[in-house]
């Protein structure tokens, strides 16, 4: 075949939504109501999922997309009921497999905005394999991982993000598993967009969702979500106004990484051995201060930030850890098909298929 | 020396050697040259699961059997008329299959003390008289090849030795009056960039031809006249390639882009290979991280309106089961190809078996009916792919295709159809609301079924106004909303079953020349050839045997019960321990005589002739029926 491969435009960052049809300019503005289905929401009272649902329903109109071109795919778990409550296309699939289903859909349909809703058990336990491969392939999908550090739907067993020693029905003597740090995991899996946000911070959640939707490639968003029934207060230390101040590390691109307020403000600096450490602001002058750069092609700094939380929530970074451009799997798959079709010089038709079936070694019986 | 060729009506040749000796290639080339002469043929490659088992050992033996004739060929042949043994291991591993009196060509160069002892020969069988009843033709294949290539200074001795398979091919081509034009063209394109290797291979091929002509040893050459086949253009094709082409054709005829999600597995990987080279026909192949993701990708694509396909073997089906169940519940079109191999577990990866029928039928949680079709020959794989896609798209259901290792790698001449004459596969996506709510507003009910097919509408994302959610939780009839209602679940389970049971399949045709045979032999899948050959033989011995073959295993043809009851005895041969027999007994309450073997190889004609003879004799009052092969 004399194909002239289509050049893949790697230089120009394209929006994750570039191929998804938007509303006409003169269309009536969508509202939250347009994205609310007629199904009764059935999470427990006080569940953090309500806040995330409200934020997503409130945010989707901002994208200006046609509703029919948005698809939510989920796995199994409390959070995976999400698609039923959104008036878009949706699939509530099976445990852990949503990323693979979304991969097939997004690759064959560039005109869709494809979202995956999953939880810590769904994405990191039974579906761990699909998650890491969707991230490394960089499929153009947005993955929302609701992390409540517990199994909710099966009524309260420890999950792969539960703190060591967590007492549950299946770990009466305390859980002995080492938990995953989902952000570290995603970075290790070559994710091109990695962020963390929280159910209770509507503004921050919305801003992270906006950037995630805009990203072309796999966008991974960990959402800390409270489960008042089985793991209430798991994130209280970073939700309480008092304890929050010293612990929350808000990542802002181009700004030094800091924690704490005013007098007790700490600044992240790089040690001679390459590691990073918080020091009081007064001691930071003259030392190499870490300035956040989500677009850094080298993931080392982002990984170091992900390790600031050692599990004790002393310092918990929030925001976009990494946001880089690299070719997406689905674009590359489609490019290869397109260049094969173009290279053949004419579209596939009866004649081209006849030629394929004949091959090169035929004989005739008369 | 000039010889007048003797006429034969059929020949079975087996090439056997070490995995590294190039026996599959030699067999392939001989097959192509044979097909070009218009003989009908059937092939059986047989190779070890290990890519390179230790050289010269029994586990490392690879072989390729070819049966060609001047009439229609139904099997790769029970026993070779000619065995080519490239080393002592190949001789030892194959001798038991070679009938006394047959020809054995041995490469004497490899019969060294060391090679002999590797396979447990203390004395060379070429010298101890143990091969007296065969016509042994000793040829120093390796050294003659090396000598013939003496002037190729640029090649090492190893490289020269490697051309010995071309020498063997040349020799056999002379013996059986094959032309070598096809092989020459093949070598020229294969080694286009390596002129010296090309020249050496051609020289070895010609050396083999000349050797046959000039050596006293090979005084006879043979000719097999072309077979009478329906007019048309033919090619040789393996089952895996035919399946791949069938799905491309189905994609073309249905207008749906083909999306394959697959994880490599023996013996199904060639379908992935062929399809990944056909992007030109709008084929997307996604090599997944595992079997589960493979089917997940295919199902995701199907949700988006593509023709979703996943290809695997038995162990892969086990992993895909939960997703197949989801597809049953979602009622989306999807095709699952299972190229069966020996099991359980890893089993015999490179050997054939038909032991996944019950897995395909029942291997899921809950009441989860899935239609099943099975090709009966390598060429039939093409037609079965189109049939599977028709069922999947018309009835919105996952469909199983049960091929097997024998069909996958075996080949036969295929009369190439014209694409424009292939069956049409019309697909309608739903684009408008199909119901009204209580207030009279137009709404979409994703589970409002077609009254005839019971298929639900296929409304793909991107269709305005039909936004809906589907999932694996039980759905309310019509609306598709989550429903835990007991009566609704009962209804939905029965509707899904009724839909699959109601799929239109052609009636079973019975081949019964006498019109009142004593025995019906019924098969499915790749046993078609051996059963047909055995039936022909029993008839020639005067027995009245009827024959029928199932391509549809779920649902069965509507007339199957009637057919079964029309015969006093029904024999069902299977390469498992009686899976179809179990289904037939349960569905029709008829006595089935199950004839089974799981040796990783197809039935031989002889063992089926014996089983049928026993069944026929059982009907004769004076003869008592005892035979180990039937049970
Ligand atoms: S169990 Fe926990 S996570 Fe699940 S719905 Fe109830 S509160 Fe939410």
Short mmCIF file of N, CA, C and O in Angstrom, two decimals, chain A residues 37 39 42 67-69 71 81 83-84 86-95 97 100-101 103-105 107-109 112 129-130 133 137 329 333-334 336-337 340-341 344 346-350 352-354 356-359 361-366, chain B residues 32 35 229-236 245 248-249 252 278-284 286-290 292-293 296-297 300-301 303-304 322-323 326 330 382 413 416 418-420 460-464 466-473 481-482 484:
data_model
loop_
_atom_site.label_atom_id
_atom_site.label_comp_id
_atom_site.label_asym_id
_atom_site.label_seq_id
_atom_site.Cartn_x
_atom_site.Cartn_y
_atom_site.Cartn_z
N UNK A 37 -32.72 13.65 35.38
CA UNK A 37 -33.66 12.65 34.86
C UNK A 37 -34.86 12.55 35.80
O UNK A 37 -34.89 13.15 36.88
N UNK A 39 -35.76 10.03 37.42
CA UNK A 39 -35.61 8.94 38.39
C UNK A 39 -35.36 9.47 39.80
O UNK A 39 -34.62 10.45 40.00
N UNK A 42 -31.60 7.66 45.04
CA UNK A 42 -31.78 6.72 46.15
C UNK A 42 -30.54 6.53 47.02
O UNK A 42 -30.30 5.46 47.54
N UNK A 67 -27.06 17.51 24.62
CA UNK A 67 -27.26 16.50 25.66
C UNK A 67 -27.07 15.08 25.14
O UNK A 67 -26.54 14.20 25.80
N UNK A 68 -27.55 14.86 23.90
CA UNK A 68 -27.51 13.50 23.35
C UNK A 68 -26.09 13.05 23.01
O UNK A 68 -25.87 11.88 22.72
N UNK A 69 -25.14 13.99 23.07
CA UNK A 69 -23.77 13.60 22.77
C UNK A 69 -22.93 13.40 24.03
O UNK A 69 -21.71 13.32 23.96
N UNK A 71 -22.30 10.88 27.32
CA UNK A 71 -22.59 9.54 27.82
C UNK A 71 -21.86 9.32 29.15
O UNK A 71 -20.66 9.59 29.26
N UNK A 81 -24.52 4.42 40.53
CA UNK A 81 -25.92 4.70 40.15
C UNK A 81 -26.06 6.05 39.45
O UNK A 81 -27.11 6.42 38.96
N UNK A 83 -25.34 7.48 36.58
CA UNK A 83 -25.92 7.73 35.25
C UNK A 83 -27.45 7.78 35.24
O UNK A 83 -28.04 8.52 34.44
N UNK A 84 -28.10 7.03 36.14
CA UNK A 84 -29.57 7.00 36.14
C UNK A 84 -30.18 8.37 36.43
O UNK A 84 -31.33 8.63 36.10
N UNK A 86 -28.95 11.33 35.53
CA UNK A 86 -28.61 12.37 34.56
C UNK A 86 -29.38 12.13 33.28
O UNK A 86 -29.40 11.00 32.79
N UNK A 87 -29.99 13.17 32.73
CA UNK A 87 -30.75 12.97 31.51
C UNK A 87 -29.85 13.06 30.28
O UNK A 87 -30.00 13.95 29.44
N UNK A 88 -28.89 12.14 30.22
CA UNK A 88 -28.02 12.00 29.05
C UNK A 88 -28.12 10.53 28.67
O UNK A 88 -28.91 9.80 29.23
N UNK A 89 -27.32 10.09 27.71
CA UNK A 89 -27.20 8.65 27.50
C UNK A 89 -26.36 8.07 28.64
O UNK A 89 -25.47 8.76 29.17
N UNK A 90 -26.63 6.83 29.01
CA UNK A 90 -25.89 6.26 30.12
C UNK A 90 -25.89 4.75 30.13
O UNK A 90 -26.79 4.12 29.60
N UNK A 91 -24.85 4.20 30.71
CA UNK A 91 -24.81 2.76 30.92
C UNK A 91 -24.27 2.43 32.30
O UNK A 91 -23.18 2.84 32.67
N UNK A 92 -25.07 1.70 33.05
CA UNK A 92 -24.68 1.21 34.36
C UNK A 92 -24.18 -0.21 34.12
O UNK A 92 -24.98 -1.12 33.91
N UNK A 93 -22.87 -0.39 34.06
CA UNK A 93 -22.36 -1.68 33.58
C UNK A 93 -22.07 -2.64 34.72
O UNK A 93 -22.87 -2.76 35.64
N UNK A 94 -20.95 -3.32 34.67
CA UNK A 94 -20.63 -4.31 35.70
C UNK A 94 -19.37 -3.90 36.44
O UNK A 94 -18.63 -3.02 36.01
N UNK A 95 -19.12 -4.61 37.52
CA UNK A 95 -18.13 -4.17 38.49
C UNK A 95 -16.72 -4.02 37.90
O UNK A 95 -16.11 -5.01 37.48
N UNK A 97 -15.59 -2.61 35.18
CA UNK A 97 -15.31 -2.69 33.74
C UNK A 97 -15.63 -1.42 32.97
O UNK A 97 -15.44 -1.39 31.74
N UNK A 100 -13.18 0.00 30.29
CA UNK A 100 -13.01 -0.71 29.01
C UNK A 100 -14.21 -0.45 28.11
O UNK A 100 -14.05 -0.28 26.89
N UNK A 101 -15.39 -0.41 28.67
CA UNK A 101 -16.58 -0.12 27.86
C UNK A 101 -16.49 1.30 27.30
O UNK A 101 -16.75 1.55 26.12
N UNK A 103 -13.80 2.91 26.71
CA UNK A 103 -12.74 2.93 25.69
C UNK A 103 -13.31 2.56 24.33
O UNK A 103 -13.04 3.22 23.32
N UNK A 104 -14.10 1.48 24.30
CA UNK A 104 -14.70 1.06 23.03
C UNK A 104 -15.63 2.12 22.47
O UNK A 104 -15.65 2.38 21.26
N UNK A 105 -16.38 2.75 23.36
CA UNK A 105 -17.35 3.76 22.92
C UNK A 105 -16.63 5.02 22.43
O UNK A 105 -16.91 5.53 21.34
N UNK A 107 -13.59 5.41 21.41
CA UNK A 107 -12.73 5.20 20.25
C UNK A 107 -13.55 5.14 18.97
O UNK A 107 -13.16 5.66 17.93
N UNK A 108 -14.73 4.52 19.06
CA UNK A 108 -15.54 4.39 17.83
C UNK A 108 -16.43 5.61 17.61
O UNK A 108 -17.00 5.77 16.54
N UNK A 109 -16.58 6.47 18.62
CA UNK A 109 -17.47 7.63 18.48
C UNK A 109 -16.81 8.91 18.97
O UNK A 109 -17.03 9.35 20.11
N UNK A 112 -18.70 11.94 20.84
CA UNK A 112 -19.33 11.84 22.16
C UNK A 112 -18.38 12.33 23.25
O UNK A 112 -17.18 12.14 23.17
N UNK A 129 -7.08 -3.13 36.84
CA UNK A 129 -6.38 -3.33 35.57
C UNK A 129 -6.91 -2.40 34.48
O UNK A 129 -6.14 -1.80 33.73
N UNK A 130 -8.22 -2.28 34.39
CA UNK A 130 -8.79 -1.45 33.32
C UNK A 130 -8.46 0.02 33.54
O UNK A 130 -8.24 0.76 32.60
N UNK A 133 -4.84 0.81 32.48
CA UNK A 133 -4.63 0.73 31.02
C UNK A 133 -5.37 1.85 30.28
O UNK A 133 -4.87 2.35 29.27
N UNK A 137 -3.13 4.40 28.05
CA UNK A 137 -3.48 4.59 26.63
C UNK A 137 -3.87 6.03 26.34
O UNK A 137 -3.79 6.49 25.23
N UNK A 329 -5.20 7.76 22.57
CA UNK A 329 -5.38 6.44 21.95
C UNK A 329 -6.43 6.47 20.85
O UNK A 329 -6.22 5.99 19.74
N UNK A 333 -5.97 5.58 16.95
CA UNK A 333 -6.68 4.46 16.30
C UNK A 333 -7.39 4.96 15.06
O UNK A 333 -7.29 4.38 13.98
N UNK A 334 -8.10 6.08 15.20
CA UNK A 334 -8.86 6.61 14.06
C UNK A 334 -7.93 7.10 12.95
O UNK A 334 -8.22 6.94 11.77
N UNK A 336 -5.04 5.83 12.20
CA UNK A 336 -4.53 4.67 11.45
C UNK A 336 -5.57 4.16 10.46
O UNK A 336 -5.24 3.80 9.33
N UNK A 337 -6.82 4.14 10.89
CA UNK A 337 -7.88 3.69 9.98
C UNK A 337 -7.99 4.66 8.81
O UNK A 337 -8.02 4.27 7.64
N UNK A 340 -5.19 4.37 6.38
CA UNK A 340 -5.29 3.15 5.56
C UNK A 340 -6.33 3.34 4.46
O UNK A 340 -6.13 2.93 3.31
N UNK A 341 -7.44 3.98 4.80
CA UNK A 341 -8.49 4.21 3.80
C UNK A 341 -7.99 5.18 2.74
O UNK A 341 -8.09 4.94 1.54
N UNK A 344 -5.46 3.72 0.39
CA UNK A 344 -5.99 2.80 -0.62
C UNK A 344 -6.50 3.57 -1.83
O UNK A 344 -6.76 2.99 -2.88
N UNK A 346 -9.27 4.91 -2.55
CA UNK A 346 -10.72 5.03 -2.71
C UNK A 346 -11.38 4.34 -1.52
O UNK A 346 -10.79 3.47 -0.88
N UNK A 347 -12.62 4.73 -1.25
CA UNK A 347 -13.28 4.15 -0.08
C UNK A 347 -13.52 2.64 -0.28
O UNK A 347 -13.51 2.16 -1.41
N UNK A 348 -13.71 1.95 0.83
CA UNK A 348 -14.00 0.52 0.75
C UNK A 348 -15.34 0.34 0.04
O UNK A 348 -16.31 1.05 0.33
N UNK A 349 -15.38 -0.56 -0.93
CA UNK A 349 -16.64 -0.82 -1.63
C UNK A 349 -16.68 -2.29 -2.04
O UNK A 349 -15.79 -3.07 -1.68
N UNK A 350 -17.70 -2.66 -2.80
CA UNK A 350 -17.82 -4.06 -3.23
C UNK A 350 -16.54 -4.53 -3.92
O UNK A 350 -16.06 -5.64 -3.67
N UNK A 352 -13.41 -3.41 -3.68
CA UNK A 352 -12.23 -3.59 -2.82
C UNK A 352 -12.38 -4.84 -1.97
O UNK A 352 -11.43 -5.54 -1.67
N UNK A 353 -13.62 -5.12 -1.56
CA UNK A 353 -13.85 -6.31 -0.76
C UNK A 353 -13.72 -7.57 -1.61
O UNK A 353 -13.15 -8.58 -1.17
N UNK A 354 -14.22 -7.51 -2.83
CA UNK A 354 -14.03 -8.64 -3.76
C UNK A 354 -12.55 -8.95 -3.90
O UNK A 354 -12.14 -10.11 -3.89
N UNK A 356 -10.15 -8.29 -1.81
CA UNK A 356 -9.64 -8.88 -0.56
C UNK A 356 -9.96 -10.38 -0.51
O UNK A 356 -9.10 -11.20 -0.19
N UNK A 357 -11.21 -10.72 -0.81
CA UNK A 357 -11.62 -12.13 -0.72
C UNK A 357 -10.83 -12.98 -1.71
O UNK A 357 -10.49 -14.12 -1.42
N UNK A 358 -10.55 -12.42 -2.89
CA UNK A 358 -9.82 -13.19 -3.89
C UNK A 358 -8.38 -13.46 -3.46
O UNK A 358 -7.86 -14.53 -3.71
N UNK A 359 -7.75 -12.48 -2.83
CA UNK A 359 -6.35 -12.67 -2.46
C UNK A 359 -5.49 -12.76 -3.70
O UNK A 359 -5.84 -12.25 -4.76
N UNK A 361 -3.90 -15.79 -4.80
CA UNK A 361 -3.65 -17.16 -5.25
C UNK A 361 -4.97 -17.84 -5.59
O UNK A 361 -5.54 -18.52 -4.76
N UNK A 362 -5.50 -17.61 -6.78
CA UNK A 362 -6.80 -18.20 -7.12
C UNK A 362 -6.67 -19.11 -8.32
O UNK A 362 -5.69 -19.05 -9.05
N UNK A 363 -7.68 -19.95 -8.51
CA UNK A 363 -7.76 -20.73 -9.74
C UNK A 363 -9.23 -20.82 -10.13
O UNK A 363 -10.11 -20.60 -9.29
N UNK A 364 -9.43 -21.12 -11.39
CA UNK A 364 -10.80 -21.11 -11.89
C UNK A 364 -11.22 -22.50 -12.34
O UNK A 364 -10.44 -23.21 -12.97
N UNK A 365 -12.41 -22.87 -11.94
CA UNK A 365 -12.98 -24.14 -12.40
C UNK A 365 -14.10 -23.79 -13.36
O UNK A 365 -14.96 -22.98 -13.03
N UNK A 366 -14.06 -24.37 -14.55
CA UNK A 366 -15.10 -24.04 -15.53
C UNK A 366 -16.04 -25.23 -15.75
O UNK A 366 -15.74 -26.34 -15.35
N UNK B 32 -0.79 -24.88 -1.65
CA UNK B 32 -1.13 -23.87 -2.65
C UNK B 32 -0.90 -24.40 -4.06
O UNK B 32 -1.72 -24.21 -4.95
N UNK B 35 -3.65 -26.83 -4.82
CA UNK B 35 -4.92 -26.16 -5.09
C UNK B 35 -4.92 -25.60 -6.51
O UNK B 35 -5.91 -25.69 -7.23
N UNK B 229 -15.40 -29.85 -9.41
CA UNK B 229 -15.97 -28.91 -8.44
C UNK B 229 -16.88 -27.95 -9.19
O UNK B 229 -16.68 -27.72 -10.39
N UNK B 230 -17.88 -27.38 -8.50
CA UNK B 230 -18.76 -26.43 -9.18
C UNK B 230 -17.93 -25.31 -9.79
O UNK B 230 -16.93 -24.90 -9.20
N UNK B 231 -18.36 -24.82 -10.94
CA UNK B 231 -17.59 -23.75 -11.59
C UNK B 231 -17.48 -22.52 -10.70
O UNK B 231 -18.39 -22.23 -9.91
N UNK B 232 -16.39 -21.83 -10.83
CA UNK B 232 -16.20 -20.61 -10.05
C UNK B 232 -14.74 -20.32 -9.87
O UNK B 232 -13.88 -21.07 -10.33
N UNK B 233 -14.47 -19.20 -9.18
CA UNK B 233 -13.09 -18.87 -8.84
C UNK B 233 -12.84 -19.35 -7.43
O UNK B 233 -13.64 -19.09 -6.53
N UNK B 234 -11.74 -20.05 -7.26
CA UNK B 234 -11.44 -20.65 -5.96
C UNK B 234 -10.15 -20.10 -5.37
O UNK B 234 -9.28 -19.63 -6.09
N UNK B 235 -10.05 -20.21 -4.07
CA UNK B 235 -8.79 -20.01 -3.38
C UNK B 235 -8.76 -20.97 -2.20
O UNK B 235 -9.80 -21.53 -1.83
N UNK B 236 -7.61 -21.12 -1.62
CA UNK B 236 -7.53 -21.94 -0.43
C UNK B 236 -7.68 -21.01 0.78
O UNK B 236 -7.17 -19.89 0.77
N UNK B 245 -12.66 -12.50 7.31
CA UNK B 245 -13.24 -11.95 6.08
C UNK B 245 -14.77 -11.89 6.18
O UNK B 245 -15.40 -10.96 5.69
N UNK B 248 -15.70 -8.82 8.07
CA UNK B 248 -15.53 -7.62 7.25
C UNK B 248 -16.69 -7.51 6.26
O UNK B 248 -17.27 -6.43 6.07
N UNK B 249 -17.05 -8.64 5.66
CA UNK B 249 -18.17 -8.63 4.70
C UNK B 249 -19.47 -8.25 5.41
O UNK B 249 -20.28 -7.48 4.87
N UNK B 252 -19.57 -4.61 5.99
CA UNK B 252 -19.85 -3.94 4.71
C UNK B 252 -21.33 -4.05 4.35
O UNK B 252 -21.96 -3.06 3.98
N UNK B 278 -6.60 -4.99 8.14
CA UNK B 278 -7.65 -4.58 7.22
C UNK B 278 -8.32 -3.26 7.62
O UNK B 278 -9.52 -3.08 7.45
N UNK B 279 -7.55 -2.36 8.20
CA UNK B 279 -8.08 -1.05 8.56
C UNK B 279 -8.67 -0.36 7.34
O UNK B 279 -9.59 0.44 7.43
N UNK B 280 -8.13 -0.70 6.19
CA UNK B 280 -8.59 -0.13 4.94
C UNK B 280 -10.10 -0.37 4.73
O UNK B 280 -10.76 0.37 4.02
N UNK B 281 -10.61 -1.40 5.35
CA UNK B 281 -12.05 -1.65 5.27
C UNK B 281 -12.78 -1.14 6.52
O UNK B 281 -13.77 -1.74 6.96
N UNK B 282 -12.29 -0.05 7.06
CA UNK B 282 -12.91 0.58 8.23
C UNK B 282 -13.00 -0.35 9.42
O UNK B 282 -13.99 -0.37 10.13
N UNK B 283 -11.96 -1.14 9.62
CA UNK B 283 -11.94 -2.07 10.75
C UNK B 283 -11.08 -1.47 11.85
O UNK B 283 -9.94 -1.07 11.61
N UNK B 284 -11.63 -1.40 13.05
CA UNK B 284 -10.85 -0.98 14.22
C UNK B 284 -10.53 -2.22 15.03
O UNK B 284 -11.43 -2.98 15.38
N UNK B 286 -8.82 -3.28 18.61
CA UNK B 286 -8.31 -2.79 19.87
C UNK B 286 -7.76 -3.98 20.65
O UNK B 286 -8.52 -4.85 21.08
N UNK B 287 -6.44 -4.05 20.76
CA UNK B 287 -5.85 -5.14 21.55
C UNK B 287 -5.92 -4.74 23.01
O UNK B 287 -5.25 -3.81 23.44
N UNK B 288 -6.72 -5.46 23.76
CA UNK B 288 -7.07 -5.05 25.11
C UNK B 288 -6.05 -5.54 26.13
O UNK B 288 -5.17 -6.34 25.82
N UNK B 289 -6.19 -5.06 27.38
CA UNK B 289 -5.29 -5.49 28.46
C UNK B 289 -5.64 -6.88 28.97
O UNK B 289 -4.82 -7.53 29.60
N UNK B 290 -6.84 -7.32 28.73
CA UNK B 290 -7.21 -8.68 29.11
C UNK B 290 -8.50 -9.07 28.38
O UNK B 290 -9.06 -8.27 27.62
N UNK B 292 -11.42 -9.60 29.50
CA UNK B 292 -12.61 -8.89 29.95
C UNK B 292 -12.70 -7.53 29.27
O UNK B 292 -13.75 -7.10 28.80
N UNK B 293 -11.56 -6.85 29.18
CA UNK B 293 -11.55 -5.55 28.51
C UNK B 293 -11.84 -5.71 27.02
O UNK B 293 -12.48 -4.85 26.42
N UNK B 296 -15.43 -5.86 26.75
CA UNK B 296 -15.95 -4.57 27.21
C UNK B 296 -15.86 -3.52 26.11
O UNK B 296 -16.81 -2.78 25.85
N UNK B 297 -14.72 -3.48 25.44
CA UNK B 297 -14.54 -2.52 24.34
C UNK B 297 -15.54 -2.80 23.23
O UNK B 297 -16.14 -1.88 22.66
N UNK B 300 -18.95 -1.67 24.40
CA UNK B 300 -19.03 -0.21 24.39
C UNK B 300 -19.25 0.32 22.98
O UNK B 300 -20.06 1.22 22.75
N UNK B 301 -18.53 -0.28 22.02
CA UNK B 301 -18.68 0.13 20.62
C UNK B 301 -20.08 -0.21 20.12
O UNK B 301 -20.69 0.57 19.37
N UNK B 303 -22.81 -0.30 21.91
CA UNK B 303 -23.71 0.71 22.48
C UNK B 303 -23.71 1.95 21.59
O UNK B 303 -24.73 2.60 21.40
N UNK B 304 -22.53 2.24 21.02
CA UNK B 304 -22.40 3.41 20.15
C UNK B 304 -22.83 3.15 18.71
O UNK B 304 -22.67 4.03 17.87
N UNK B 322 -19.20 -12.64 32.46
CA UNK B 322 -20.02 -11.64 33.12
C UNK B 322 -20.46 -10.56 32.13
O UNK B 322 -21.59 -10.06 32.18
N UNK B 323 -19.55 -10.21 31.21
CA UNK B 323 -19.90 -9.18 30.23
C UNK B 323 -20.91 -9.72 29.20
O UNK B 323 -21.75 -8.96 28.71
N UNK B 326 -24.08 -9.23 30.74
CA UNK B 326 -24.50 -7.83 30.64
C UNK B 326 -25.09 -7.55 29.26
O UNK B 326 -26.13 -6.89 29.15
N UNK B 330 -28.57 -6.02 28.45
CA UNK B 330 -28.68 -4.76 27.70
C UNK B 330 -29.38 -4.97 26.37
O UNK B 330 -29.88 -4.03 25.77
N UNK B 382 -16.74 -18.38 6.82
CA UNK B 382 -17.14 -17.12 6.20
C UNK B 382 -18.66 -16.93 6.31
O UNK B 382 -19.14 -15.89 6.76
N UNK B 413 -10.29 -25.58 -0.26
CA UNK B 413 -10.63 -24.67 -1.35
C UNK B 413 -11.97 -24.01 -1.07
O UNK B 413 -12.89 -24.64 -0.55
N UNK B 416 -15.06 -18.49 -4.12
CA UNK B 416 -15.17 -17.11 -3.63
C UNK B 416 -16.49 -16.50 -4.08
O UNK B 416 -16.76 -16.45 -5.28
N UNK B 418 -19.35 -13.53 -4.82
CA UNK B 418 -19.34 -12.12 -5.21
C UNK B 418 -19.95 -11.33 -4.06
O UNK B 418 -21.01 -11.71 -3.54
N UNK B 419 -19.28 -10.27 -3.66
CA UNK B 419 -19.75 -9.50 -2.51
C UNK B 419 -21.18 -9.00 -2.70
O UNK B 419 -22.00 -9.02 -1.79
N UNK B 420 -21.49 -8.61 -3.95
CA UNK B 420 -22.83 -8.05 -4.20
C UNK B 420 -23.92 -9.10 -4.02
O UNK B 420 -25.09 -8.77 -3.88
N UNK B 460 -28.88 4.90 19.42
CA UNK B 460 -27.49 5.12 19.81
C UNK B 460 -27.27 6.55 20.30
O UNK B 460 -27.98 7.47 19.88
N UNK B 461 -26.31 6.73 21.21
CA UNK B 461 -25.98 8.07 21.68
C UNK B 461 -25.74 8.99 20.49
O UNK B 461 -25.21 8.56 19.46
N UNK B 462 -26.18 10.22 20.64
CA UNK B 462 -26.11 11.17 19.54
C UNK B 462 -27.47 11.38 18.91
O UNK B 462 -27.65 12.30 18.12
N UNK B 463 -28.43 10.50 19.27
CA UNK B 463 -29.78 10.65 18.73
C UNK B 463 -30.58 11.57 19.65
O UNK B 463 -30.83 11.23 20.80
N UNK B 464 -30.97 12.77 19.17
CA UNK B 464 -31.64 13.71 20.06
C UNK B 464 -33.00 13.20 20.51
O UNK B 464 -33.71 12.56 19.73
N UNK B 466 -33.83 10.84 22.47
CA UNK B 466 -33.97 9.45 22.91
C UNK B 466 -32.99 9.11 24.04
O UNK B 466 -32.69 7.95 24.27
N UNK B 467 -32.49 10.14 24.75
CA UNK B 467 -31.55 9.89 25.84
C UNK B 467 -32.17 8.87 26.79
O UNK B 467 -33.34 9.00 27.18
N UNK B 468 -31.40 7.86 27.13
CA UNK B 468 -31.90 6.84 28.05
C UNK B 468 -30.72 6.15 28.72
O UNK B 468 -29.58 6.27 28.27
N UNK B 469 -31.03 5.46 29.81
CA UNK B 469 -30.01 4.76 30.57
C UNK B 469 -30.35 3.27 30.58
O UNK B 469 -31.52 2.90 30.78
N UNK B 470 -29.32 2.45 30.34
CA UNK B 470 -29.54 1.01 30.45
C UNK B 470 -28.47 0.43 31.37
O UNK B 470 -27.43 1.06 31.59
N UNK B 471 -28.72 -0.75 31.89
CA UNK B 471 -27.76 -1.32 32.82
C UNK B 471 -28.04 -2.78 33.11
O UNK B 471 -28.99 -3.36 32.58
N UNK B 472 -27.20 -3.33 33.96
CA UNK B 472 -27.31 -4.75 34.27
C UNK B 472 -28.34 -5.07 35.34
O UNK B 472 -28.68 -6.24 35.55
N UNK B 473 -28.83 -4.07 36.03
CA UNK B 473 -29.91 -4.31 37.00
C UNK B 473 -31.18 -4.61 36.21
O UNK B 473 -31.36 -4.09 35.11
N UNK B 481 -36.51 1.35 33.19
CA UNK B 481 -36.08 1.86 34.49
C UNK B 481 -35.77 0.69 35.43
O UNK B 481 -36.27 -0.42 35.25
N UNK B 482 -34.92 0.96 36.45
CA UNK B 482 -34.61 -0.09 37.43
C UNK B 482 -35.91 -0.63 38.02
O UNK B 482 -36.80 0.14 38.36
N UNK B 484 -37.29 -3.82 40.74
CA UNK B 484 -37.11 -5.02 41.57
C UNK B 484 -38.42 -5.78 41.72
O UNK B 484 -38.53 -6.68 42.53
#
